[in-house]
XYZ file of C-alpha atoms in Angstrom:
713
model
C 52.722 38.841 51.230
C 51.903 42.169 49.535
C 55.003 43.759 51.131
C 57.264 40.758 50.539
C 59.156 42.506 47.714
C 60.352 45.221 50.046
C 60.681 43.320 53.335
C 62.188 40.103 51.974
C 63.536 40.837 48.460
C 65.570 37.623 48.326
C 62.570 35.430 49.126
C 60.471 37.411 46.669
C 62.910 36.685 43.833
C 63.100 33.051 44.866
C 59.303 32.681 44.675
C 59.167 34.553 41.359
C 61.561 31.953 39.896
C 59.284 29.097 40.949
C 60.537 28.500 44.443
C 57.042 27.819 45.720
C 57.178 24.256 44.340
C 59.556 21.294 44.825
C 60.928 18.773 42.362
C 62.046 15.527 44.023
C 63.288 13.882 40.808
C 64.627 14.950 37.453
C 61.535 13.766 35.616
C 59.242 16.186 33.850
C 55.903 17.584 35.055
C 56.416 16.546 38.669
C 56.536 19.775 40.628
C 54.501 19.697 43.845
C 53.727 22.371 46.442
C 56.113 22.624 49.362
C 53.563 21.451 51.924
C 52.805 18.401 49.819
C 56.524 17.669 49.501
C 56.846 17.813 53.318
C 53.964 15.352 53.684
C 55.600 12.980 51.162
C 59.040 13.071 52.822
C 59.640 14.195 56.429
C 56.106 13.768 57.697
C 55.708 10.402 56.003
C 58.872 9.056 57.670
C 57.785 10.525 60.996
C 54.382 8.804 60.949
C 55.360 5.469 59.387
C 56.996 2.421 61.041
C 59.951 3.549 63.185
C 58.576 7.064 63.510
C 56.865 8.889 66.338
C 53.852 6.551 66.481
C 54.238 4.563 69.700
C 57.707 6.024 70.294
C 57.321 7.655 73.702
C 54.976 9.589 75.944
C 57.702 11.684 77.587
C 57.646 15.289 76.402
C 61.408 15.753 76.681
C 62.197 12.736 74.525
C 59.519 13.734 72.041
C 60.979 17.253 71.805
C 64.482 15.940 71.156
C 63.063 13.617 68.470
C 61.242 16.503 66.785
C 64.419 18.582 66.624
C 66.259 15.840 64.757
C 63.490 14.207 62.709
C 64.488 15.941 59.446
C 67.977 14.432 59.777
C 66.725 10.965 60.667
C 64.229 11.180 57.850
C 67.011 12.013 55.413
C 69.039 9.002 56.633
C 65.965 6.770 56.195
C 65.517 7.973 52.608
C 69.198 7.319 51.842
C 69.045 3.809 53.268
C 65.965 3.076 51.151
C 67.736 4.344 48.062
C 70.678 2.042 48.808
C 68.610 -1.045 49.553
C 65.746 -0.763 47.100
C 66.495 -1.650 43.494
C 63.270 -0.282 42.015
C 64.017 1.760 38.893
C 62.936 5.350 39.154
C 61.436 6.365 35.819
C 62.668 9.713 34.541
C 59.440 10.109 32.571
C 56.161 11.162 34.142
C 53.626 8.342 34.265
C 51.130 10.373 32.262
C 53.662 10.614 29.421
C 53.854 6.806 29.087
C 52.674 5.272 25.846
C 49.868 3.267 27.455
C 48.514 6.291 29.338
C 48.734 8.532 26.264
C 46.939 5.932 24.134
C 44.181 5.645 26.716
C 43.797 9.407 26.968
C 43.652 9.704 23.173
C 40.940 7.049 22.992
C 38.975 8.857 25.708
C 39.200 12.123 23.782
C 38.065 10.421 20.589
C 35.148 8.770 22.390
C 34.049 12.071 23.894
C 34.447 13.891 20.568
C 32.521 11.206 18.689
C 29.664 11.325 21.207
C 29.438 15.114 21.082
C 29.540 15.254 17.267
C 27.041 12.419 16.794
C 24.581 13.095 19.605
C 24.807 16.828 20.199
C 24.887 20.035 18.293
C 28.516 20.649 17.355
C 29.879 23.194 19.878
C 33.221 23.377 18.059
C 31.770 24.647 14.774
C 32.284 28.404 15.013
C 30.689 28.888 11.600
C 27.273 27.857 12.919
C 27.040 29.635 16.245
C 23.330 30.162 16.981
C 22.158 33.607 17.921
C 20.057 32.181 20.739
C 21.092 30.044 23.678
C 20.825 26.321 22.807
C 21.032 23.135 24.840
C 23.649 21.256 22.818
C 22.355 17.852 23.991
C 18.673 18.247 23.099
C 18.918 21.164 20.683
C 16.186 22.922 22.656
C 16.153 26.720 22.311
C 16.126 28.543 25.631
C 13.062 30.608 26.449
C 13.474 34.354 26.757
C 13.402 34.150 30.564
C 15.946 31.314 30.772
C 18.270 32.966 28.256
C 18.141 36.284 30.119
C 18.788 34.530 33.424
C 21.769 32.502 32.243
C 23.263 35.320 30.184
C 23.268 37.591 33.228
C 25.220 35.165 35.435
C 28.596 36.973 35.070
C 27.115 40.310 36.075
C 25.155 38.675 38.918
C 28.349 36.988 40.107
C 30.286 40.253 40.043
C 27.497 42.046 41.871
C 27.406 39.309 44.539
C 31.169 39.547 44.899
C 31.100 43.326 45.369
C 28.243 43.002 47.844
C 30.187 40.406 49.854
C 33.365 42.485 49.920
C 31.678 45.779 50.762
C 29.331 44.282 53.331
C 31.752 42.059 55.209
C 35.418 42.910 54.605
C 35.661 46.724 54.439
C 35.592 49.036 57.426
C 32.159 49.592 58.814
C 30.904 46.257 57.537
C 27.185 45.575 57.927
C 27.268 41.759 58.128
C 29.533 39.226 59.761
C 31.967 37.398 57.513
C 30.386 34.113 58.621
C 26.779 34.985 57.808
C 25.206 32.762 55.146
C 25.166 34.122 51.602
C 21.573 34.295 50.338
C 20.843 32.006 47.392
C 20.434 33.694 44.027
C 17.552 32.241 42.020
C 18.635 31.425 38.473
C 16.429 29.946 35.765
C 17.992 27.076 33.806
C 16.889 24.616 31.137
C 15.550 22.425 33.928
C 12.863 25.064 34.501
C 11.588 24.409 30.961
C 10.288 20.948 31.873
C 6.830 20.014 30.687
C 4.254 20.652 33.383
C 0.998 19.054 34.451
C -2.153 20.793 35.628
C -4.145 19.709 38.658
C -7.877 20.012 39.121
C -7.493 23.612 40.275
C -5.465 24.627 37.230
C -2.142 24.836 39.106
C 1.057 24.071 37.186
C 2.970 21.150 38.716
C 6.033 19.207 37.662
C 6.057 15.476 38.373
C 9.594 14.321 39.216
C 9.707 10.718 38.033
C 12.536 9.534 40.272
C 11.020 11.089 43.427
C 7.672 9.549 42.503
C 9.065 6.032 42.553
C 10.496 6.540 46.008
C 7.151 7.793 47.295
C 5.193 4.844 45.930
C 6.242 2.826 48.941
C 4.635 5.458 51.211
C 1.458 5.229 49.154
C 1.252 1.465 49.481
C 1.256 1.739 53.279
C -1.880 3.833 53.403
C -3.865 3.022 50.288
C -4.650 -0.069 48.347
C -2.540 0.727 45.275
C -1.778 -1.837 42.615
C 1.896 -1.257 41.802
C 1.551 -2.881 38.374
C -1.389 -0.585 37.596
C 0.641 2.424 38.702
C 3.488 1.492 36.347
C 1.098 1.342 33.431
C 1.163 5.166 33.617
C 4.205 7.210 32.558
C 4.364 8.975 35.945
C 5.832 12.074 34.309
C 4.825 15.023 32.171
C 6.500 13.313 29.163
C 7.453 9.666 28.502
C 11.021 9.775 29.865
C 12.242 6.879 27.697
C 11.183 8.719 24.510
C 11.505 12.434 25.354
C 13.754 14.746 27.335
C 12.249 16.594 30.297
C 11.668 19.714 28.147
C 9.652 17.697 25.596
C 12.426 17.382 23.000
C 12.766 14.091 21.101
C 15.459 11.738 22.292
C 17.925 11.264 19.446
C 20.317 8.461 18.575
C 23.313 8.125 16.288
C 21.777 7.004 12.986
C 25.230 6.579 11.500
C 25.735 3.489 13.707
C 23.115 1.679 11.659
C 24.874 2.667 8.427
C 28.142 1.332 9.872
C 26.565 -2.042 10.655
C 24.923 -2.257 7.229
C 28.183 -1.407 5.479
C 30.040 -4.043 7.493
C 28.580 -6.858 5.371
C 30.608 -5.732 2.306
C 34.017 -4.295 1.503
C 34.521 -0.560 1.668
C 34.932 1.157 -1.690
C 36.703 4.499 -1.943
C 35.687 4.678 -5.596
C 33.097 2.799 -7.698
C 34.415 0.052 -9.971
C 35.367 1.202 -13.469
C 32.445 1.398 -15.877
C 32.144 -0.786 -18.962
C 31.919 0.770 -22.417
C 28.173 0.269 -22.756
C 27.199 1.139 -19.175
C 25.484 4.451 -18.467
C 25.650 6.246 -15.137
C 23.196 8.665 -13.541
C 24.159 10.770 -10.535
C 21.562 12.067 -8.033
C 22.472 14.793 -5.521
C 20.759 15.948 -2.327
C 20.547 19.627 -3.284
C 20.202 21.010 0.210
C 23.127 18.861 1.401
C 25.250 20.292 -1.442
C 24.335 23.891 -0.526
C 24.974 23.399 3.186
C 28.389 21.886 2.465
C 29.570 25.027 0.664
C 32.356 27.034 2.223
C 31.133 30.606 2.633
C 34.708 31.852 2.169
C 34.457 30.849 -1.503
C 31.555 33.141 -2.447
C 30.426 36.649 -1.717
C 27.151 37.182 -3.574
C 24.203 34.919 -4.274
C 25.333 34.704 -7.897
C 28.721 33.437 -6.735
C 27.000 30.790 -4.608
C 24.815 29.541 -7.474
C 27.790 29.533 -9.846
C 29.709 27.206 -7.490
C 26.768 24.784 -7.489
C 26.602 24.842 -11.302
C 30.349 24.267 -11.648
C 30.144 21.237 -9.400
C 27.376 19.738 -11.505
C 29.379 20.304 -14.716
C 32.512 18.867 -13.085
C 30.643 15.638 -12.360
C 29.418 15.397 -15.953
C 32.948 15.953 -17.298
C 34.615 13.470 -14.941
C 35.845 10.610 -17.170
C 36.051 8.188 -14.251
C 32.353 8.678 -13.466
C 31.195 8.634 -17.131
C 27.949 10.310 -16.047
C 25.298 11.301 -18.602
C 22.731 12.749 -16.198
C 22.886 14.647 -12.915
C 19.714 15.124 -10.888
C 19.640 17.968 -8.343
C 16.842 17.209 -5.865
C 15.743 19.704 -3.211
C 13.520 19.493 -0.133
C 10.237 21.289 0.148
C 9.657 23.221 3.358
C 5.984 22.916 4.215
C 4.718 25.101 7.020
C 3.105 22.149 8.770
C 5.603 19.292 8.749
C 6.274 16.229 10.862
C 9.961 17.281 10.813
C 9.254 20.614 12.542
C 10.658 19.325 15.853
C 13.885 18.165 14.203
C 14.331 21.453 12.358
C 13.912 23.369 15.623
C 16.456 21.047 17.268
C 18.916 21.987 14.533
C 18.498 25.659 15.352
C 15.427 26.878 13.484
C 12.548 28.474 15.358
C 8.845 28.272 14.747
C 8.782 31.940 13.670
C 11.369 31.568 10.911
C 8.960 30.300 8.230
C 9.093 33.640 6.422
C 12.218 34.842 4.590
C 14.327 37.449 6.347
C 16.175 38.693 3.231
C 15.273 39.292 -0.386
C 17.585 37.282 -2.612
C 19.122 39.231 -5.503
C 21.998 37.829 -7.502
C 24.385 40.710 -6.929
C 23.493 41.100 -3.248
C 26.022 39.986 -0.644
C 25.082 36.801 1.190
C 24.437 37.549 4.890
C 25.621 35.300 7.718
C 25.306 32.096 5.715
C 24.800 29.585 8.527
C 22.311 31.745 10.342
C 20.573 32.515 7.043
C 19.992 28.783 6.462
C 18.263 28.365 9.826
C 14.982 29.741 8.471
C 12.835 27.537 6.252
C 11.608 30.616 4.372
C 15.175 31.621 3.531
C 16.032 28.101 2.381
C 12.999 27.899 0.122
C 13.874 31.185 -1.576
C 17.564 30.233 -1.892
C 16.766 26.877 -3.507
C 14.444 28.548 -5.984
C 17.175 31.055 -6.845
C 19.780 28.317 -7.344
C 17.377 26.249 -9.464
C 16.548 29.216 -11.689
C 20.260 30.026 -12.047
C 21.117 26.460 -13.079
C 18.225 26.235 -15.570
C 19.126 29.616 -17.092
C 22.928 29.201 -17.371
C 23.585 25.458 -17.663
C 22.347 24.834 -21.224
C 25.197 26.470 -23.138
C 27.867 24.967 -20.885
C 26.796 21.314 -20.762
C 28.602 18.739 -22.902
C 26.642 17.235 -25.766
C 24.391 14.383 -24.717
C 24.593 15.360 -21.025
C 21.746 16.812 -18.969
C 20.883 18.232 -15.561
C 17.534 17.555 -13.883
C 16.249 20.007 -11.263
C 13.490 18.877 -8.893
C 11.823 20.556 -5.930
C 13.432 23.961 -6.402
C 10.970 25.572 -8.816
C 8.265 28.022 -7.776
C 5.850 25.113 -7.984
C 7.581 22.535 -5.780
C 6.069 19.688 -7.783
C 7.799 20.641 -11.047
C 10.766 18.749 -12.459
C 12.767 20.153 -15.389
C 15.591 18.761 -17.487
C 18.249 21.107 -18.828
C 20.458 20.158 -21.799
C 22.169 21.886 -24.706
C 18.847 21.637 -26.525
C 16.928 23.671 -23.911
C 14.690 23.094 -20.887
C 11.820 20.549 -20.885
C 9.358 19.486 -18.229
C 9.354 15.919 -16.930
C 5.696 15.564 -16.088
C 5.952 11.912 -15.030
C 8.253 12.946 -12.162
C 6.090 15.803 -10.852
C 5.805 14.992 -7.160
C 4.129 16.194 -3.973
C 6.764 14.511 -1.789
C 8.166 16.848 0.840
C 11.520 15.235 1.591
C 14.460 15.009 -0.777
C 15.144 11.564 0.729
C 12.113 9.969 -0.888
C 12.266 12.130 -3.993
C 15.823 11.014 -4.750
C 14.668 7.395 -4.530
C 11.808 8.223 -6.906
C 14.320 9.556 -9.423
C 16.576 6.531 -8.898
C 13.696 4.175 -9.681
C 12.772 6.164 -12.792
C 16.377 6.354 -14.040
C 16.912 2.628 -13.480
C 14.990 1.880 -16.673
C 17.598 3.787 -18.722
C 20.821 3.699 -16.729
C 22.711 0.621 -15.600
C 24.417 2.442 -12.729
C 22.848 4.875 -10.263
C 24.913 6.909 -7.743
C 23.072 8.789 -4.981
C 25.127 11.512 -3.248
C 24.003 11.878 0.363
C 25.145 11.137 3.925
C 21.665 10.424 5.280
C 21.158 6.963 6.808
C 17.420 7.294 6.006
C 18.261 7.202 2.278
C 20.418 4.129 2.755
C 17.488 2.357 4.437
C 15.041 3.302 1.672
C 17.443 2.271 -1.096
C 17.955 -1.157 0.516
C 14.195 -1.589 0.801
C 13.613 -0.868 -2.893
C 16.678 -2.784 -4.064
C 15.307 -5.836 -2.278
C 11.968 -5.298 -4.052
C 13.756 -5.311 -7.393
C 12.713 -1.774 -8.363
C 16.254 -0.404 -8.823
C 18.895 -1.072 -11.469
C 21.668 -3.703 -11.317
C 24.172 -1.306 -9.697
C 23.280 1.318 -7.123
C 25.863 3.141 -4.999
C 25.407 5.665 -2.216
C 28.228 8.219 -2.352
C 28.778 9.277 1.283
C 31.399 11.016 3.371
C 33.507 14.045 2.619
C 37.078 14.868 1.614
C 39.304 17.247 3.515
C 42.651 18.884 2.923
C 44.659 16.065 4.472
C 42.317 13.113 4.635
C 39.570 11.702 2.456
C 36.625 9.900 4.024
C 34.522 9.564 0.933
C 33.199 6.091 0.163
C 30.787 4.422 -2.234
C 28.357 2.097 -0.498
C 27.259 -0.754 -2.837
C 23.535 -0.997 -2.174
C 23.141 -3.983 -4.516
C 25.837 -5.940 -2.672
C 24.420 -5.245 0.776
C 20.873 -6.182 -0.318
C 22.098 -9.574 -1.519
C 24.052 -10.189 1.725
C 21.082 -9.401 3.980
C 17.918 -11.462 4.334
C 14.852 -10.427 2.371
C 12.822 -10.233 5.597
C 15.429 -7.952 7.158
C 15.356 -5.513 4.229
C 11.548 -5.396 4.317
C 11.516 -4.780 8.087
C 14.248 -2.156 7.943
C 12.136 0.997 7.308
C 9.728 0.275 10.160
C 12.500 -0.806 12.529
C 14.521 2.334 11.736
C 11.516 4.610 12.347
C 10.586 2.824 15.578
C 14.089 3.271 17.036
C 14.719 6.893 16.042
C 14.892 9.031 12.932
C 14.351 12.717 12.168
C 10.616 12.663 12.890
C 10.511 10.056 15.678
C 12.299 9.665 18.946
C 14.745 6.986 19.919
C 14.340 4.742 22.941
C 16.618 5.619 25.838
C 19.641 3.328 26.091
C 19.005 1.468 22.826
C 21.363 2.406 19.996
C 21.235 1.493 16.335
C 23.883 -1.201 16.682
C 21.706 -2.977 19.239
C 18.734 -2.607 16.900
C 20.598 -4.151 13.952
C 21.876 -7.129 15.976
C 18.543 -7.759 17.738
C 16.463 -7.671 14.567
C 18.718 -10.107 12.756
C 18.532 -12.529 15.709
C 14.754 -12.197 15.970
C 14.295 -12.857 12.256
C 16.596 -15.906 12.403
C 14.577 -17.289 15.311
C 11.334 -16.918 13.325
C 9.897 -14.259 15.583
C 6.697 -12.396 14.687
C 8.566 -9.116 14.055
C 8.559 -9.902 10.342
C 5.054 -8.428 10.435
C 6.520 -4.933 10.602
C 7.584 -5.390 6.975
C 3.948 -5.077 5.899
C 3.003 -1.571 6.943
C -0.654 -1.886 5.990
C -1.140 -5.159 7.883
C -3.532 -5.047 10.861
C -0.933 -7.073 12.786
C 1.697 -4.369 12.306
C 1.240 -2.833 15.777
C 1.664 -6.153 17.579
C 4.714 -6.943 15.462
C 6.182 -3.535 16.365
C 5.663 -4.245 20.100
C 7.328 -7.629 19.688
C 10.276 -5.960 17.980
C 10.730 -3.418 20.772
C 10.342 -6.048 23.477
C 13.160 -8.003 21.879
C 15.457 -4.981 22.209
C 15.384 -5.283 26.013
C 17.111 -8.668 26.117
C 16.331 -11.967 27.805
C 14.062 -10.574 30.529
C 11.579 -9.427 27.886
C 10.968 -13.045 26.827
C 8.823 -13.516 29.934
C 6.595 -10.537 29.072
C 3.775 -10.185 26.600
C 3.341 -6.406 26.891
C 5.511 -3.376 27.568
C 3.578 -2.748 30.773
C 4.546 -6.233 31.977
C 8.187 -5.497 31.144
C 8.051 -2.162 33.000
C 6.726 -3.926 36.096
C 9.322 -6.711 35.864
C 12.286 -4.333 35.474
C 11.012 -1.939 38.145
C 10.621 -4.735 40.726
C 13.672 -6.879 39.927
C 16.321 -4.344 38.912
C 17.562 -0.935 40.041
C 16.845 0.758 36.710
C 15.685 4.348 36.832
C 12.362 5.445 35.321
C 14.163 6.657 32.209
C 15.625 3.209 31.622
C 12.210 1.521 31.744
C 10.405 0.981 28.445
C 7.505 3.287 27.568
C 4.014 2.370 28.646
C 1.677 0.710 26.182
C -0.222 3.959 25.820
C 2.855 6.085 25.072
C 4.291 3.416 22.788
C 1.070 3.265 20.760
C 1.441 6.964 19.908
C 5.137 6.499 19.157
C 4.386 3.510 16.956
C 1.745 5.476 15.052
C 4.349 8.142 14.282
C 6.877 5.501 13.218
C 4.316 3.782 11.012
C 3.405 7.086 9.356
C 7.064 7.826 8.649
C 7.695 4.326 7.326
C 4.632 4.695 5.102
C 6.150 7.835 3.571
C 9.414 5.999 2.882
C 7.687 2.970 1.411
C 5.675 5.179 -0.943
C 8.794 6.714 -2.459
C 8.031 5.092 -5.822
C 4.723 6.975 -6.034
C 5.139 10.570 -7.288
C 1.973 11.764 -5.586
C 1.222 9.432 -2.701
C -2.134 9.695 -0.961
C -1.164 9.926 2.689
C -3.398 10.364 5.687
C -3.343 13.546 7.726
C -0.705 13.122 10.453
C -3.267 14.331 13.022
C -4.430 11.167 14.731
C -1.292 9.304 13.675
C 0.731 10.330 16.722
C 0.485 14.096 16.191
C -1.947 16.879 16.960
C -2.162 20.326 15.419
C -2.596 23.711 17.063
C -1.969 27.298 16.019
C 1.812 26.806 16.128
C 1.881 23.673 13.994
C 2.206 19.926 14.488
C 3.219 18.439 17.839
C 3.693 14.895 19.117
C 0.865 13.293 21.053
C 2.715 11.985 24.098
C -0.007 9.761 25.531
C -3.777 9.649 25.690
C -4.388 8.586 29.294
C -3.526 10.561 32.432
C 0.115 10.798 33.290
C -0.485 9.096 36.671
C -3.426 7.505 38.544
C -5.402 9.660 40.900
C -4.017 7.962 44.030
C -0.428 8.715 43.068
C -1.074 12.248 41.811
C -2.756 13.085 45.086
C -0.130 11.607 47.394
C 2.749 13.112 45.476
C 1.734 16.676 44.705
C -1.799 17.461 45.810
C -1.608 17.186 49.584
C -4.873 17.865 51.370
C -4.791 21.195 53.214
C -8.427 21.530 54.177
C -9.636 21.786 57.737
C -12.462 19.313 58.244
C -12.355 17.877 54.669
C -16.092 18.166 54.002
C -15.880 20.169 50.772
C -14.447 18.401 47.692
C -13.515 21.752 46.174
C -10.966 22.215 48.992
C -10.032 18.607 49.849
C -8.237 16.968 46.949
C -8.444 13.590 48.606
C -12.220 13.802 48.866
C -12.383 15.027 45.281
C -10.485 11.932 44.111
C -12.636 9.611 46.246
C -9.705 8.743 48.546
C -9.185 8.700 52.307
C -6.975 11.386 53.831
C -3.809 9.952 55.300
C -1.361 10.961 57.995
C 0.877 13.067 55.736
C -2.020 15.337 54.732
C -2.112 18.722 56.420
C -5.741 18.664 57.427
C -6.775 19.078 61.062
C -7.459 16.383 63.629
C -11.181 16.915 63.056
C -10.897 15.647 59.460
C -14.175 14.020 58.380
C -12.422 12.081 55.570
C -9.830 10.300 57.727
C -9.159 6.628 57.064
C -11.241 4.530 59.502
C -9.619 2.004 61.754
C -9.448 -1.635 60.521
C -12.455 -2.423 62.700
C -14.362 0.461 61.181
C -13.585 -0.783 57.713
C -14.867 -4.237 58.628
C -18.123 -2.684 59.907
C -18.523 -0.790 56.629
C -17.942 -3.954 54.641
C -20.485 -5.814 56.744
C -23.010 -3.063 56.187
């Protein structure tokens, strides 16, 4: 083939013009390789009815048939064309409208899943510096990143080794010798591990463990229901990924269901002459939405923020008298640490990496915002800029309130043409802008008839509905969500007051706890249960008078049982037969083919999850209190070490001793007389036939007769 251009120049030109493929019709996109074309034409006619199959066993007749088969095949094709009236479409089937519509829907489904459940891999403005698992958001360890980053060079080296060792003259190995496996570390090697009694690191594979339970039951008296009351893994698989990252869900699905009870508004209704409007903005959301192409220095960035605030105050359609700019506080020990790391921050980025000066050029903006120290300094700079420069540019009677961005995070200041004043009654210790915006909305409701909250966070929608139902907000409250692009506008105004009237009072009161139990920023979701299922199930359970209404009272001693009842109801009709999650695990494991990940969490793991959800719901339901007295999160589903807060996964062992031993701690002692060497003896168990101890094992399982003698004794 390399010399084809010189030996067969005509064939070379033919192949260069595409002669290596065949088109059987005039339709588009239908070229096939020549060997495939032969199979579809001559060979197909030869092997179908009337062909060589069963034709003759005489070699002479068969040879004559082979010499003429291409001609007979052509006649057969022509006869078919004459007799068959089937219309031959000139258009490729994949260009049909139905196929194109299906492909487009598949692309949209895949894109929606990636954008809602993963870190956006298409956003080139926020490319992390470190290797990230886009599904879990987990940052790769140094060893895993080095291993995966070196794959191209390892592949090239393996290729050169193969060529030089097997294909060149004087080769060392045979071409057919096996290629040795190259060990590569991946994210799977970052799984949480367990430690046995000797301090060895082991990884318990949940799916393998279930298959081995049958082997255990043959040799030891193991209660299968008792075994399933353990998680049988290093982490609860229904709540956490293998590397310990929280399972996440699409919170926006809940917002979609809540909005479905009212008409969509692309703009709020026109205001009356005597109505006053207050506008509250999530400050960090506003900053993160800025286009870095529109500013160069930090002064430019802050000026854009100020201009947007003034534009809102001057908008005649909004008729806004007050704009509140509310920022988050970034505490070093926060229950949202796991979520911030999932979004790209690392535990070491609590200190600022750059000194912010107004005339200094902004570094890589998206990477700069990954660090909580950088964000804290940036928000303070923007707040100071607004308070210093807004007064002379604000219209008369209009004001801007800045909260959370001062050097003292508790401070709240109002800026107007008359100067800057402190609003002591709104001084707050709340960490999240979500709850602090609601605090401002409640305070402003005594003066303003209409409140508009600018945010896309479903958590804020849940909190607003809770307080609207309690009657602590004004007559009209809208949540301004979505964004506008160059060609399409997806902004909308969600009427909180309308949704609260359409939904049951019990539903609105249960909503914060239910939302926290099924996945938010600080808590994990439950595998396979999305927010749409949660919404539908809760409404049905409330209509049937179920006990889940108890989750509406967070301080009630019956809250935990109500939370379990709520989660049981999410698993459908089978859960009606069960009183506990352990019962449901046993029922699903023995009557269905569900994997371990699809089973509900154990009672022990759920208790820790519920404590975290209750703590988060308590924070939301204390939004009206500027300085709420909250318990330490330690003991409420978290523990603290030198690196910060972490989730308490469960309090009991991950698996019973019988299962741990049979699965990972095989006995390798000789006579099994020393418990320090024999893991079976250490656990108080008989050695069984799959152990690797010798035939003189002193801990072997006695015969049935021997067991009867021991019982008699």
